[in-house]
Coordinates of C-alpha atoms and ligand atoms in Angstrom, one line a residue:
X23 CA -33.1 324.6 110.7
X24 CA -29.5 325.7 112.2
X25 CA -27.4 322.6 111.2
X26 CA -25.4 323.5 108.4
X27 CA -26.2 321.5 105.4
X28 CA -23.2 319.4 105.6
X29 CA -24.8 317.7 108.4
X30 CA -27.3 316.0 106.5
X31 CA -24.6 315.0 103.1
X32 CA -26.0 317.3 100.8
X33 CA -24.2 320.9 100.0
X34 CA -24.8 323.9 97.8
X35 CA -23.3 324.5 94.5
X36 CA -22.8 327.8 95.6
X37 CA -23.9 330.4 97.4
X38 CA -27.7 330.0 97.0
X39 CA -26.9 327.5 94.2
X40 CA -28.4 324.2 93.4
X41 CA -28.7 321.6 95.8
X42 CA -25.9 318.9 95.5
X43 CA -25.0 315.2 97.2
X44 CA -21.5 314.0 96.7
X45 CA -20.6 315.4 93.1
X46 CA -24.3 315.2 91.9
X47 CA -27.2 318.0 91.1
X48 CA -30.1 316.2 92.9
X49 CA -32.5 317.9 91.0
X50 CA -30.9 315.5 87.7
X51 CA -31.5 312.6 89.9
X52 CA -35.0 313.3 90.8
X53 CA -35.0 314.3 86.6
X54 CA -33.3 310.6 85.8
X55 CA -34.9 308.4 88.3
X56 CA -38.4 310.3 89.3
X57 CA -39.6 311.0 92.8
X58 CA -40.6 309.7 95.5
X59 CA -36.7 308.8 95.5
X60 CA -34.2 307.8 98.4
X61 CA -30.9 308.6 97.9
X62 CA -28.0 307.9 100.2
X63 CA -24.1 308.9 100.0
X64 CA -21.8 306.5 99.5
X65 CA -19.3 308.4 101.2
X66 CA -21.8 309.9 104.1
X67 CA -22.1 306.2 104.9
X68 CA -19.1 305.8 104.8
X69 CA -17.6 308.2 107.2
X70 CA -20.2 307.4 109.7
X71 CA -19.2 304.2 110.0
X72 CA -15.5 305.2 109.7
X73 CA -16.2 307.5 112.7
X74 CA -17.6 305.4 114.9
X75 CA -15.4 302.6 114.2
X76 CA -12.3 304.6 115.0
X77 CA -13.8 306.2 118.0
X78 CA -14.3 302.7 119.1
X79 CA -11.2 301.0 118.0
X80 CA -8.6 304.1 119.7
X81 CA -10.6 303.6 122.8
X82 CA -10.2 299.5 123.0
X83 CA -6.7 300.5 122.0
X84 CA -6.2 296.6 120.5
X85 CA -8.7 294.9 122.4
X86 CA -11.2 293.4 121.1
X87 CA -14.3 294.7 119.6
X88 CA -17.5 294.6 116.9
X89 CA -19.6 297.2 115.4
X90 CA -23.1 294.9 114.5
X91 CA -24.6 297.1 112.3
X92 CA -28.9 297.2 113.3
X93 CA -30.4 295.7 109.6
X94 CA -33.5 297.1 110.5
X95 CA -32.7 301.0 110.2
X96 CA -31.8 300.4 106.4
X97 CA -31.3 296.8 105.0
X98 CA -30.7 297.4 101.3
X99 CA -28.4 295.1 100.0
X100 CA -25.9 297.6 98.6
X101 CA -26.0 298.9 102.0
X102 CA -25.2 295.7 103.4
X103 CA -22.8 294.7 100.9
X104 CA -20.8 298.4 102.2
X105 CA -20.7 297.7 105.4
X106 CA -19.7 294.4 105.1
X107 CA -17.0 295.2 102.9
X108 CA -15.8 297.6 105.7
X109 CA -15.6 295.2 108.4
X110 CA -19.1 295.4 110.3
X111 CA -21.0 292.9 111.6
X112 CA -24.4 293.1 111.9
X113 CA -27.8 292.8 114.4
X114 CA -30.3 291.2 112.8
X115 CA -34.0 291.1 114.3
X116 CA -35.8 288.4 111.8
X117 CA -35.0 285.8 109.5
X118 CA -35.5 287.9 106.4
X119 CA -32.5 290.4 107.6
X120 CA -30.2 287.0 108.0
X121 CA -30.7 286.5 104.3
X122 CA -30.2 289.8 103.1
X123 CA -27.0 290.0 105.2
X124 CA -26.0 286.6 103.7
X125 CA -26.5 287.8 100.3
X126 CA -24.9 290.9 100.8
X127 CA -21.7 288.6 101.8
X128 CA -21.7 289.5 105.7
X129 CA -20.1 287.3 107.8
X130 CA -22.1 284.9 109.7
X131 CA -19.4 284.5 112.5
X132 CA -20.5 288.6 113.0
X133 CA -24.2 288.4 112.9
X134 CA -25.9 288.9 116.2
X135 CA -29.9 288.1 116.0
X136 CA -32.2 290.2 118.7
X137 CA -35.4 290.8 118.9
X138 CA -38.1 289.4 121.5
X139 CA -40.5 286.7 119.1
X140 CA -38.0 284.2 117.1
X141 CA -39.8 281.4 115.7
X142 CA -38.1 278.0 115.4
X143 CA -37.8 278.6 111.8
X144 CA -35.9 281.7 112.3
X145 CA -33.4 279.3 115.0
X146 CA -32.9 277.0 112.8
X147 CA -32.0 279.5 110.1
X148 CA -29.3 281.1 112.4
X149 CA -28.4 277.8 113.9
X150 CA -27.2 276.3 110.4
X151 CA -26.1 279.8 109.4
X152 CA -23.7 279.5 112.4
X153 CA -23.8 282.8 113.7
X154 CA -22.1 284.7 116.3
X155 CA -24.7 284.8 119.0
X156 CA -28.6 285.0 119.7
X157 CA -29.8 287.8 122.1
X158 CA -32.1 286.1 124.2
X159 CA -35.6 288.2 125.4
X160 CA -37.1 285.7 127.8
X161 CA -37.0 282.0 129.5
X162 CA -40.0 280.3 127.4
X163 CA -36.9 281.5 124.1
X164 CA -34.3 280.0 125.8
X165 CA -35.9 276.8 126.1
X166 CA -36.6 276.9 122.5
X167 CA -33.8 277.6 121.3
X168 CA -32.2 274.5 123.7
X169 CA -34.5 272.7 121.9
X170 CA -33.9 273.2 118.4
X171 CA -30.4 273.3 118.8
X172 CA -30.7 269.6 120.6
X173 CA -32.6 269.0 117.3
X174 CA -29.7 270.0 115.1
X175 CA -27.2 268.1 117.4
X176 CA -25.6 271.6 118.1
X177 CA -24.7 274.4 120.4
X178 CA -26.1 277.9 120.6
X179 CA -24.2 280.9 121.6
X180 CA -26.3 282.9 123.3
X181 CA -25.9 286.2 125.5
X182 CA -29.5 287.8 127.0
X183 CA -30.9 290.9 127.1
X184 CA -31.5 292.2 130.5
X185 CA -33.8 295.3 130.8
X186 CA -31.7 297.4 133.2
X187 CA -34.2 299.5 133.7
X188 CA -32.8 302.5 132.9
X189 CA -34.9 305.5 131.0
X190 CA -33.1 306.6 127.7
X191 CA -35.2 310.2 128.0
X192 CA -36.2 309.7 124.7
X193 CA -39.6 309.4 122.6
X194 CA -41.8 306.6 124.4
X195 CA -42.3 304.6 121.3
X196 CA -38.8 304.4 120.8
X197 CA -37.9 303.8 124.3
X198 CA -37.2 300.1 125.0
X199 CA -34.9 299.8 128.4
X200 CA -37.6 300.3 131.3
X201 CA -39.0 297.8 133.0
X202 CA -42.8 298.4 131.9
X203 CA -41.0 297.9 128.0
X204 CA -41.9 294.4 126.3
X205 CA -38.2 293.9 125.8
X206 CA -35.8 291.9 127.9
X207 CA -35.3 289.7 130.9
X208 CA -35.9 291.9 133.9
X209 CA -32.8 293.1 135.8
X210 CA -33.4 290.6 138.9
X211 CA -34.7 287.8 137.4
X212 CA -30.8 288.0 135.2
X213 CA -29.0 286.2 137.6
X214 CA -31.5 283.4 138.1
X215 CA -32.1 283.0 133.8
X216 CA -28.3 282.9 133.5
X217 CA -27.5 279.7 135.9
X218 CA -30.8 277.9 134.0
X219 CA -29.3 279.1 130.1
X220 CA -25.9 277.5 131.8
X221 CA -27.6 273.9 132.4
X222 CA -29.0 274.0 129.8
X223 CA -27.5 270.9 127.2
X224 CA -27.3 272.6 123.9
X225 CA -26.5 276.8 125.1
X226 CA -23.3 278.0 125.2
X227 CA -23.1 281.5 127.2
X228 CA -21.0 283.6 125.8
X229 CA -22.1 287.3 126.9
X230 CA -24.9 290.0 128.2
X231 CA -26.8 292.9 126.3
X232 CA -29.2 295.4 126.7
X233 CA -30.6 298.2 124.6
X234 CA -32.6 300.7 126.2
X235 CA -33.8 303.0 123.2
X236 CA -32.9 304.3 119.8
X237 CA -32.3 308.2 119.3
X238 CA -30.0 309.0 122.1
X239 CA -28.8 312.0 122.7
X240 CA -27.0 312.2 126.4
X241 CA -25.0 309.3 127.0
X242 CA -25.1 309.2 130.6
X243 CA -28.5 306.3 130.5
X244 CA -26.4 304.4 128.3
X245 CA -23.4 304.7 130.6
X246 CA -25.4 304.0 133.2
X247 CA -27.1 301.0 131.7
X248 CA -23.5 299.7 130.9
X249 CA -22.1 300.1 134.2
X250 CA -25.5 297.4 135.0
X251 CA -24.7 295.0 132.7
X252 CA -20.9 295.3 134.0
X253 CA -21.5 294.8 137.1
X254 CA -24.1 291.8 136.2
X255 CA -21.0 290.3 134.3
X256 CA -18.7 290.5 137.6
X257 CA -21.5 288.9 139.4
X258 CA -21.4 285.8 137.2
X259 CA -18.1 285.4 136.6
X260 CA -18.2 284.8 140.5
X261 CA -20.7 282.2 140.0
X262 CA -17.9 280.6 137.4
X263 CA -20.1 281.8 134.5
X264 CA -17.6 283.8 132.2
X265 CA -18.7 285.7 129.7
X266 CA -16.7 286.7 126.4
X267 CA -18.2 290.0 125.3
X268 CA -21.0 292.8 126.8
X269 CA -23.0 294.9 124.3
X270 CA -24.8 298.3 125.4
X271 CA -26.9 298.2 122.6
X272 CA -27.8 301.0 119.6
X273 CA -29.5 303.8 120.2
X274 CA -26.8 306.6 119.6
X275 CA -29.0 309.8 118.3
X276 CA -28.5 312.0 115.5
X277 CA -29.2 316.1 114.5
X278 CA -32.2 316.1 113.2
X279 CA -33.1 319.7 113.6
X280 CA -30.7 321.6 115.9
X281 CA -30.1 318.9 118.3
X282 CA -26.1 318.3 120.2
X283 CA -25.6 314.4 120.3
X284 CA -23.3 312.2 122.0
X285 CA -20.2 312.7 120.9
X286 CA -18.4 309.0 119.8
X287 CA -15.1 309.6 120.9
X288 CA -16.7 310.5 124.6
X289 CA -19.1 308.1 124.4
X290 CA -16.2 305.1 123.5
X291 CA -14.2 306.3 126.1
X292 CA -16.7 305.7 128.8
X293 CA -17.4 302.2 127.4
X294 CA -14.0 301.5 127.7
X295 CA -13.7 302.8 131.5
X296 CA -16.8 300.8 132.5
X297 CA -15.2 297.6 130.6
X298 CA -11.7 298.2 132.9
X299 CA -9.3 295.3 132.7
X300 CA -12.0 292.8 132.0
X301 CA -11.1 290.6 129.2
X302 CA -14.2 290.6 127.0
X303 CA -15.3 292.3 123.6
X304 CA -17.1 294.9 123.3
X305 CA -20.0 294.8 120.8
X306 CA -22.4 297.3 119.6
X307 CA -25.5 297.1 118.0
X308 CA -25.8 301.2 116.3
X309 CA -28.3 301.7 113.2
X310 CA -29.3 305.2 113.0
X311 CA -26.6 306.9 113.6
X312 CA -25.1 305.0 110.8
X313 CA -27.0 305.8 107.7
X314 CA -29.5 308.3 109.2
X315 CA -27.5 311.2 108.0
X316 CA -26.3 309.6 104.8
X317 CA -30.0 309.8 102.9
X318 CA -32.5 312.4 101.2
X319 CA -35.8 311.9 100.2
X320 CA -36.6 313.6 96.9
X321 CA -40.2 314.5 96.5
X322 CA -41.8 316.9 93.8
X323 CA -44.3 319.6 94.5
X324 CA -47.5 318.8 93.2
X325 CA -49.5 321.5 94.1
X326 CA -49.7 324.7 95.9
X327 CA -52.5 325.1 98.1
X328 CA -53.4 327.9 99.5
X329 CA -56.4 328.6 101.8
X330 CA -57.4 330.9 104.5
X331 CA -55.9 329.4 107.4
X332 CA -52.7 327.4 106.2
X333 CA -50.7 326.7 102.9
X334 CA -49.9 323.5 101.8
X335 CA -47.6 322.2 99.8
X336 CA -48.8 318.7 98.7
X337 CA -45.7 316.9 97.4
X338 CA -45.7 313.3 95.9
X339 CA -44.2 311.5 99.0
X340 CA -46.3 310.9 101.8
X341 CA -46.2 309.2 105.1
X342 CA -46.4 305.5 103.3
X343 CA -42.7 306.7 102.5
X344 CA -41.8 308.1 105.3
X345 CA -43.9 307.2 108.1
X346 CA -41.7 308.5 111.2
X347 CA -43.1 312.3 111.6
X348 CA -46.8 311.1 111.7
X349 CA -45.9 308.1 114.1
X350 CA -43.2 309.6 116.6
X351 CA -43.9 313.5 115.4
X352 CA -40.6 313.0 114.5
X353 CA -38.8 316.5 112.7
X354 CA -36.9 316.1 109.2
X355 CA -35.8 319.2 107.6
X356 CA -37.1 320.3 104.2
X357 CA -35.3 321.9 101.6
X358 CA -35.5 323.2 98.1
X359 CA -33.6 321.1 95.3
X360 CA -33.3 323.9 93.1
X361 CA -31.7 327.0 93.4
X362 CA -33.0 329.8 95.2
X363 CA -32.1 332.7 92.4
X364 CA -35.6 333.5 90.3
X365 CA -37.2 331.2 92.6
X366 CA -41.0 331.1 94.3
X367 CA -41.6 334.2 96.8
X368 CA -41.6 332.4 100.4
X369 CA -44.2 330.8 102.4
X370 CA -44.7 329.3 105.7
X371 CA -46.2 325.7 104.5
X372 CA -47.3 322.7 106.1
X373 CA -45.6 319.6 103.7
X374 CA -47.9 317.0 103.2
X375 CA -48.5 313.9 101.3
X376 CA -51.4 312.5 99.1
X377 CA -52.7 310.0 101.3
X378 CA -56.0 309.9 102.8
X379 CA -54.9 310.9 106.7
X380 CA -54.9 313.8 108.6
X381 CA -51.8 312.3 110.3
X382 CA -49.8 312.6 106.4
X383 CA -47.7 315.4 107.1
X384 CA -44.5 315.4 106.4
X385 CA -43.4 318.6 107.9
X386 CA -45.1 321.5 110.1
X387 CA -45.2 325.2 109.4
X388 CA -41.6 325.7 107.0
X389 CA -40.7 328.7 105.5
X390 CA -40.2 327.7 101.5
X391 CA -39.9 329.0 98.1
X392 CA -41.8 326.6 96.5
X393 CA -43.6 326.1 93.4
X394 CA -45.5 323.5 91.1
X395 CA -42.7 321.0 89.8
X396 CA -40.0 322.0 92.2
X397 CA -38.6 319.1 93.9
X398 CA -38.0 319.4 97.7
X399 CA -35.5 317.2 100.0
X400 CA -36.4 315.8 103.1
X401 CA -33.5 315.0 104.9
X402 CA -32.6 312.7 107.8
X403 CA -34.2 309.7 105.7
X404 CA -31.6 307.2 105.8
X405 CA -32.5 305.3 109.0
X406 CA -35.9 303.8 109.3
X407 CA -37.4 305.8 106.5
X408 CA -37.9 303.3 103.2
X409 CA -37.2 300.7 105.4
X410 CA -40.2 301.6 107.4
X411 CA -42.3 302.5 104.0
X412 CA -45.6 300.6 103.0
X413 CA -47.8 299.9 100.2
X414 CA -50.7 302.3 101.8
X415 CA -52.9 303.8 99.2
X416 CA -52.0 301.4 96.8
X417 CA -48.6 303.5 96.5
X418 CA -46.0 301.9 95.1
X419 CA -42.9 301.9 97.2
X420 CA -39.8 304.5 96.2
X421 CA -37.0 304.5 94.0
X422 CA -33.3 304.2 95.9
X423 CA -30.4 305.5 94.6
X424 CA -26.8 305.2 95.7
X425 CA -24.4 308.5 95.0
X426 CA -20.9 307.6 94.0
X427 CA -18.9 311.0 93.3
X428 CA -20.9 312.3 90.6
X429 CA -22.9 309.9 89.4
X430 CA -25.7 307.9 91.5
X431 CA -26.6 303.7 91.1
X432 CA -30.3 302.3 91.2
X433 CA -30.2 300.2 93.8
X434 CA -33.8 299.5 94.2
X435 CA -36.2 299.7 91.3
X436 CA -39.5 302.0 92.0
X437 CA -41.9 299.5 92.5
X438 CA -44.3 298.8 89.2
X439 CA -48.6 298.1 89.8
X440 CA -47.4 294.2 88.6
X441 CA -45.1 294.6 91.7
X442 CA -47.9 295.8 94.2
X443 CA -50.2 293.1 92.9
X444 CA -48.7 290.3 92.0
X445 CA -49.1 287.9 94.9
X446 CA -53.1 288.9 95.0
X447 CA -53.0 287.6 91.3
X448 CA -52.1 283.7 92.3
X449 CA -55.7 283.7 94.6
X450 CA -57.9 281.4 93.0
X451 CA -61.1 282.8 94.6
Ligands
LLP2 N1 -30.5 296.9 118.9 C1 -31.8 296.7 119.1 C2 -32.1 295.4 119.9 C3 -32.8 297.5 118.7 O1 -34.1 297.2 119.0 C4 -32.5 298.6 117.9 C5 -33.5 299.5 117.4 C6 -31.1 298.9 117.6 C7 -30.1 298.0 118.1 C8 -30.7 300.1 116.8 O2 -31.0 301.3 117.4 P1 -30.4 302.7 116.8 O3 -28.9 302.6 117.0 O4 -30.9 302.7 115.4 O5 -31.1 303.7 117.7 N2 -38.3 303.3 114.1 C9 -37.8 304.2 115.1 C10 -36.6 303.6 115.8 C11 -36.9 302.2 116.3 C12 -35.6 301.5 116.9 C13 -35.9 300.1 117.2 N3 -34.8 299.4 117.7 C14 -37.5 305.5 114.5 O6 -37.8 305.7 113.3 O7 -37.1 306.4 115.2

């Protein structure tokens, strides 16, 4: 690993010293609320948002714009509840993520709602809710939606999602703009959806986005997949067709290992070129590289295994808490909690889980000084990491814990065997 610590919100005490988050050991949090155990900065979180925010806002330079916050990288409420309070508004992919947002006091007026299989439920939901807009994925959705807002005896803001067919270079299960993707109304079929959505009685088209992958590193796909949905605005503001706002989507990456990433400033000033004089908002839809950084996940060593071709190091987390380097082989570093003075000789180990897969490694072939008890971080593990976890193994899902200076907040309770079991216990059979 060559990104300084700093990277990832966590620091040494000193030189070789104990391993710290904010103002707090994180070998007394693991000690005070027992591992498996996300923990996220309060102030990691909220410089990233603070930094993409103002790259944003010099950029528009008093025009108008909206950070929506993606739910779905990491929807705890006190999450939530801190990026509301700082001004975001948030994506939301499912009806479940309007309701934590609405509970964590976002505004529904900033709530945008993607994602390619909304039920009527879910419509009706958002409808009442009166949110900002609906990202619409496909025709036989639009209709829908017509349809239940005709029911409610109101209007829909929608915008849709074109697929600009544009490849993000990035991980193919995380990959979402090309055409073969699920996602989307195809680039040339736009035009055509966009005359029907503005005939319709009860949709009100308001604007156009895309989003053509999540962990991003070059911006030039996503410059080029703006300068598309640009271009596609021109084209219907022709037809009379105006639209108020254009959204590129998520998808800016992070340093996981040793990787350069966009750089926001860069990024929002290309945004802004590609936008011109045109008088709409610009929205964006970033989850990762909001809380990514900001989060740890404590695990203690369990054992030491040694045997003649590998060492292991079985730790108590395992891919049911962190699913994304057995799914994407996705890299998170590893380090020690504890200080490295009087500690374990070092070892080349592969990091795994208890869970009965192959696939349960955490982390390949890393050099640690490691020992039974010692509890080890895994960074990276505040975007899609405990919001991705499962009960798998009968596991009960992980602790989180909020650091405020130098003291951390529960802010979700590990879950109990009562917890894992309790809807099984109301079958009558
Ligand atoms: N907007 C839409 C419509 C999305 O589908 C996504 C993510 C985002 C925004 C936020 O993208 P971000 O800024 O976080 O890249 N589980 C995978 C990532 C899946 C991303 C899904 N969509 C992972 O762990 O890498």
């Amino acid at each position: 690993m060559t990104a300084s610590l700093a990277t990832f919100a966590v620091h040494r005490a000193d030189s070789g010293g104990e391993l710290m988050m904010e103002g707090a050991l994180l070998n007394d949090i693991a000690e005070c609320y027992g591992t498996p155990c996300f923990v996220y900065s309060k102030a990691a979180l909220t410089t990233a948002f603070q930094r993409l925010d103002g790259a944003v806002k010099s950029a528009r330079n008093g025009r108008p714009y909206l950070i929506c916050y993606a739910v779905k990288a990491n929807s705890n409420l006190a999450v939530l509840r801190l990026f509301a309070s700082l001004g975001a508004g948030f994506d939301i992919v499912s009806g479940g993520e309007l309701m934590r947002v609405l509970e964590a006091g976002g505004e529904p007026k900033k709530v945008v709602f993607s994602g390619l299989g909304k039920t009527a439920a879910e419509m009706k939901l958002a409808l009442e809710a009166n949110i900002k807009c609906f990202n619409i994925e496909s025709e036989p959705e639009l209709e829908r939606l017509n349809d239940v807002a005709a029911r409610l005896g109101i209007e829909a803001r929608i915008s849709l999602r074109v697929n600009p067919d544009v490849d993000a270079k990035t991980h193919p299960y995380i990959s979402t703009g090309l055409k073969n993707n699920k996602f989307g109304i195809a680039f040339d079929r736009a035009m055509d959806v966009y005359r029907r959505a503005a005939a319709l009685s009860h949709i009100d088209v308001v604007g156009v986005d895309c989003h053509i992958g999540s962990q991003i590193t070059d911006d030039a796909p996503l410059q080029e997949a703006m300068g598309r949905i640009v271009a596609l605005a021109d084209a219907l503001a022709n037809e009379g067709i105006t639209l108020h706002h254009v959204c590129p989507g998520g998808g800016i990456g992070i340093t996981y290992k040793d990787e350069d990433t966009i750089d926001l400033n860069r990024y929002a000033l290309a945004l802004e070129a590609s936008m011109g004089a045109r008088d709409v908002e610009l929205l964006l839809e970033p989850g990762r590289v909001l809380v990514g950084n900001a989060g740890v996940l404590l695990s203690r060593v369990e054992f030491v295994k040694l045997t003649e071709s590998k060492n292991f190091l079985v730790i108590d987390a395992a891919m049911n808490d962190l699913i994304r380097p057995s799914l994407y082989q996705a890299h998170h570093g590893v380090v020690m909690a504890g200080s490295s003075r009087g500690a374990a000789v070092e070892r080349v180990y592969d990091v795994v889980g208890p869970v009965c897969e192959s696939a349960d490694v955490l982390a390949h072939a890393r050099a640690l000084r490691a020992r039974e008890g010692d509890v080890v971080a895994i960074l990276s593990a505040g975007a899609y990491s405990f919001a991705m976890s499962s009960n798998y193994n009968s596991r009960p899902r992980a602790a989180e814990v909020l650091v405020d200076g130098d003291g951390g907040a529960l802010i979700r309770e590990r879950e109990t065997f009562d917890d894992m079991v309790r809807l099984e216990r109301l079958q009558t059979v």
